[in-house]
Amino acid sequence: MVRYTDKVLFDEVWERDGLSKRDRSLITISALTALGKTEQLQFHLAYARQNGVTDEELQEALLHLAFYAGWPNGMSATTVLKNIVENDQ
């Protein structure tokens, strides 16, 4: 699975011209939040920051998602982001 993640997902899908990495990050965070996949969110929230999404934009996206993906999922994702930001300081 690691090989497919590295070679197909990140080397091929994430490198396609159709969307920016920033947009792909926001889409991925939305899907992971909606599915409650906090373990994968740890990587993708940090990756979104590398791809140019600001902490304020991430906070706003997670608040917005909470109303559509469920409050508990939004709260869990917000906690993951909070830990990333605090550990980065």
N, CA and C of each residue as an Amber inpcrd file, in Angstrom:
protein
   267
   0.8160000  -1.1910000   0.0000000   0.0000000   0.0000000   0.0000000
   0.8620000   1.2580000   0.0000000   1.9850000   1.1900000   0.6880000
   2.8730000   2.3520000   0.7170000   3.3760000   2.6640000  -0.6860000
   3.7260000   1.6480000  -1.4420000   4.2090000   1.8540000  -2.8120000
   3.1430000   2.5400000  -3.6610000   1.8810000   2.0960000  -3.5600000
   0.8060000   2.7170000  -4.3320000   0.5390000   4.1450000  -3.8690000
   0.6330000   4.3610000  -2.5670000   0.4560000   5.7150000  -2.0400000
   1.5200000   6.6350000  -2.6070000   2.7620000   6.1860000  -2.5680000
   3.8670000   7.0200000  -3.0470000   3.8700000   7.1760000  -4.5600000
   3.7640000   6.0760000  -5.2750000   3.9390000   6.0910000  -6.7360000
   2.6880000   6.5540000  -7.4880000   1.5290000   6.0930000  -7.0610000
   0.3100000   6.4460000  -7.7920000  -0.3100000   7.7180000  -7.2260000
  -0.6020000   7.7180000  -5.9460000  -1.3150000   8.8630000  -5.3740000
  -0.4780000  10.1330000  -5.3970000   0.7040000  10.0960000  -4.7910000
   1.4850000  11.3350000  -4.6880000   2.3230000  11.6300000  -5.9310000
   2.8150000  10.6210000  -6.6390000   3.6170000  10.8880000  -7.8360000
   2.7620000  11.1470000  -9.0690000   1.5550000  10.5990000  -9.1210000
   0.7220000  10.7720000 -10.3090000  -0.5000000  11.6510000 -10.0470000
  -1.3390000  11.2660000  -9.1230000  -2.5970000  11.9920000  -8.9120000
  -2.3460000  13.4090000  -8.4050000  -1.5430000  13.5630000  -7.3700000
  -1.2990000  14.8900000  -6.8020000  -0.5350000  15.7990000  -7.7620000
   0.1390000  15.2370000  -8.7390000   0.9220000  16.0270000  -9.6850000
   0.1690000  16.3880000 -10.9650000  -1.0750000  15.9740000 -11.0860000
  -1.8590000  16.3120000 -12.2740000  -2.0860000  17.8210000 -12.3440000
  -2.2640000  18.3180000 -13.5540000  -2.4160000  19.7540000 -13.7730000
  -3.8250000  20.2880000 -13.4750000  -4.8120000  19.4400000 -13.3640000
  -6.1960000  19.8790000 -13.2540000  -6.5400000  20.6920000 -12.0220000
  -5.8350000  20.4700000 -10.9250000  -6.0650000  21.2080000  -9.6760000
  -4.7230000  21.5550000  -9.0580000  -4.6840000  22.6590000  -8.3470000
  -3.4700000  23.0040000  -7.6100000  -3.3410000  22.0810000  -6.3950000
  -2.1320000  21.9700000  -5.8750000  -1.9340000  21.1750000  -4.6550000
  -2.7200000  21.7780000  -3.5000000  -2.8320000  23.0990000  -3.4800000
  -3.6080000  23.7840000  -2.4430000  -5.0620000  23.3140000  -2.4880000
  -5.6510000  23.2970000  -3.6840000  -7.0370000  22.8440000  -3.8250000
  -7.1710000  21.3690000  -3.4860000  -6.2140000  20.5720000  -3.9290000
  -6.2540000  19.1390000  -3.5960000  -6.2030000  18.9310000  -2.0840000
  -5.3990000  19.7480000  -1.4010000  -5.3250000  19.6450000   0.0590000
  -6.6720000  19.9570000   0.6930000  -7.3330000  21.0150000   0.2600000
  -8.6380000  21.3680000   0.8230000  -9.6760000  20.2780000   0.5570000
  -9.6490000  19.7030000  -0.6240000 -10.5760000  18.6090000  -0.9470000
 -10.2900000  17.3940000  -0.0650000  -9.0260000  17.0520000   0.0770000
  -8.6420000  15.8890000   0.8820000  -9.0300000  16.0830000   2.3380000
  -8.7790000  17.2720000   2.8720000  -9.1510000  17.5610000   4.2590000
 -10.6610000  17.4670000   4.4420000 -11.4010000  17.9280000   3.4640000
 -12.8660000  17.8400000   3.5390000 -13.3250000  16.3880000   3.6000000
 -12.7620000  15.5580000   2.7260000 -13.1560000  14.1490000   2.7100000
 -12.7660000  13.4490000   4.0030000 -11.5480000  13.6720000   4.4620000
 -11.0870000  13.0120000   5.6890000 -11.8650000  13.4720000   6.9050000
 -12.2070000  14.7500000   6.9540000 -13.0190000  15.2570000   8.0610000
 -14.3990000  14.6210000   8.0370000 -15.0160000  14.5910000   6.8660000
 -16.3570000  14.0090000   6.7430000 -16.3760000  12.5380000   7.1400000
 -15.2840000  11.8480000   6.8610000 -15.1960000  10.4190000   7.1890000
 -14.6840000  10.1590000   8.6040000 -14.2610000  11.2170000   9.2930000
 -13.7540000  11.0540000  10.6580000 -12.3930000  10.3940000  10.7230000
 -11.5790000  10.5640000   9.7140000 -10.2650000   9.9160000   9.6280000
  -9.1760000  10.8260000  10.1930000  -9.1610000  10.9620000  11.5200000
  -8.2410000  11.8990000  12.1680000  -6.7790000  11.4820000  12.0510000
  -6.5030000  10.1970000  11.9620000  -5.1030000   9.7650000  11.8350000
  -4.5050000  10.2820000  10.5270000  -5.2540000  10.1770000   9.4380000
  -4.7700000  10.6840000   8.1560000  -4.8030000  12.2130000   8.1130000
  -5.7080000  12.8190000   8.8640000  -5.7750000  14.2860000   8.9210000
  -4.4970000  14.8980000   9.4670000  -3.8320000  14.2140000  10.3710000
  -2.5820000  14.7420000  10.9270000  -1.5960000  15.0530000   9.8060000
  -1.4270000  14.1220000   8.8990000  -0.5180000  14.3600000   7.7810000
  -1.0670000  15.4360000   6.8520000  -2.3440000  15.3140000   6.4710000
  -2.8840000  16.1720000   5.4250000  -3.1060000  17.6180000   5.8680000
  -3.3730000  17.8500000   7.1420000  -3.4510000  19.2410000   7.6070000
  -2.0770000  19.8960000   7.5610000  -1.0610000  19.1660000   7.9760000
   0.3060000  19.6990000   7.8970000   0.7170000  19.8890000   6.4430000
   0.3510000  18.9650000   5.5870000   0.6690000  19.0500000   4.1610000
  -0.0450000  20.2430000   3.5200000  -1.2680000  20.4950000   3.9330000
  -2.0170000  21.6490000   3.4170000  -1.2940000  22.9480000   3.7500000
  -0.7440000  23.0200000   4.9390000   0.0290000  24.2090000   5.3200000
   1.2330000  24.3700000   4.3940000   1.8970000  23.2810000   4.0590000
   3.0260000  23.3260000   3.1120000   2.5570000  23.7450000   1.7160000
   1.3130000  23.4210000   1.3950000   0.7600000  23.7310000   0.0810000
   0.1090000  25.1080000   0.0290000   0.3290000  25.9280000   1.0550000
  -0.1090000  27.3090000   1.0150000  -1.4290000  27.6370000   1.6810000
  -2.0600000  26.6600000   2.3300000  -3.3030000  26.9400000   3.0410000
  -2.9300000  27.4770000   4.4180000  -3.4610000  28.6340000   4.7780000
  -3.1180000  29.2450000   6.0630000  -3.8670000  28.5610000   7.1960000
  -3.3610000  28.7640000   8.4030000  -4.0400000  28.2130000   9.5820000
  -5.4510000  28.7670000   9.7030000  -5.6090000  30.0440000   9.3960000
  -6.9310000  30.6740000   9.4780000  -7.8860000  30.0580000   8.4520000
  -7.3880000  29.7850000   7.2570000  -8.2240000  29.1370000   6.2390000
  -8.5930000  27.7160000   6.6510000  -7.6630000  27.0120000   7.2480000
  -7.9570000  25.6590000   7.7250000  -9.0030000  25.6890000   8.8300000
  -8.8680000  26.6200000   9.7530000  -9.8590000  26.7570000  10.8270000
 -11.2430000  27.0390000  10.2460000 -11.2990000  27.9500000   9.2900000
 -12.5690000  28.3050000   8.6660000 -13.1670000  27.1290000   7.9020000
 -12.3260000  26.3950000   7.1880000 -12.7940000  25.2210000   6.4520000
 -13.3630000  24.1700000   7.4030000 -12.6790000  23.9470000   8.5230000
 -13.1510000  22.9420000   9.4850000 -14.4420000  23.3730000  10.1570000
 -14.5820000  24.6450000  10.4480000 -15.8440000  25.1400000  11.0140000
 -16.9750000  24.9200000  10.0110000 -16.7420000  25.2850000   8.7720000
 -17.7450000  25.1040000   7.7280000 -18.1030000  23.6290000   7.5740000
 -17.0870000  22.7700000   7.5720000 -17.3140000  21.3350000   7.4380000
 -18.1120000  20.7530000   8.5980000 -17.9350000  21.3040000   9.7720000
 -18.6460000  20.7740000  10.9400000 -20.1580000  20.7770000  10.7290000
 -20.6570000  21.7630000  10.0130000 -22.1000000  21.8450000   9.7760000
 -22.5810000  20.8620000   8.7190000 -21.6870000  20.4410000   7.8500000
 -22.0610000  19.5150000   6.7900000 -21.6140000  18.0790000   7.0590000
 -20.5180000  17.9120000   7.7840000 -19.9520000  16.5860000   8.0180000
 -20.2170000  16.0720000   9.4260000 -20.8520000  16.8810000  10.2370000
 -21.1510000  16.4930000  11.6110000 -20.2440000  17.1920000  12.6030000
 -20.8610000  17.6890000  13.6620000 -20.1210000  18.4490000  14.6700000
 -18.9730000  17.6460000  15.2870000 -19.2010000  16.3860000  15.6760000
 -18.0830000  15.6200000  16.2540000 -16.8920000  15.4920000  15.2920000
 -17.1440000  15.2690000  14.0120000 -16.0410000  15.1830000  13.0470000
 -15.3150000  16.5090000  12.9340000 -16.0620000  17.6070000  12.9120000
 -15.4450000  18.9300000  12.8490000 -14.6180000  19.2340000  14.0840000
 -15.1440000  18.8760000  15.2430000 -14.4130000  19.1020000  16.4950000
 -13.1400000  18.2650000  16.5370000 -13.2160000  17.0150000  16.1210000
 -12.0320000  16.1550000  16.1100000 -10.9690000  16.7010000  15.1690000
 -11.3810000  17.1370000  13.9870000 -10.4340000  17.6990000  13.0210000
  -9.8110000  18.9810000  13.5590000 -10.6030000  19.8000000  14.2450000
 -10.0990000  21.0430000  14.8200000  -9.0650000  20.7540000  15.9030000
  -9.2800000  19.7180000  16.6800000  -8.3130000  19.3190000  17.6980000
  -6.9980000  18.8830000  17.0550000  -7.0830000  18.1490000  15.9620000
  -5.8700000  17.7390000  15.2470000  -5.1180000  18.9660000  14.7580000
  -5.8250000  19.9180000  14.1650000  -5.1720000  21.1500000  13.6900000
  -4.5570000  21.9190000  14.8470000  -5.2740000  22.0340000  15.9370000
  -4.7710000  22.7570000  17.1050000  -3.4460000  22.1460000  17.5770000
  -3.3650000  20.8360000  17.6410000  -2.1450000  20.1540000  18.0680000
  -1.0020000  20.4040000  17.0830000  -1.2870000  20.4090000  15.8000000
  -0.2600000  20.6710000  14.7870000   0.2870000  22.0820000  14.9590000
  -0.5930000  23.0600000  15.0880000  -0.1810000  24.4520000  15.2190000
   0.6170000  24.6660000  16.5040000   0.1460000  24.0950000  17.6090000
   0.8480000  24.2420000  18.8910000   2.2280000  23.5890000  18.8510000
   2.3500000  22.4380000  18.2130000   3.6380000  21.7480000  18.1390000
   4.6070000  22.4260000  17.1770000   4.0800000  23.2800000  16.3270000
   4.9140000  23.9880000  15.3540000   5.4930000  25.2780000  15.9260000
   5.0210000  25.6700000  17.0910000   5.4750000  26.9360000  17.6810000
   6.7030000  26.7440000  18.5330000
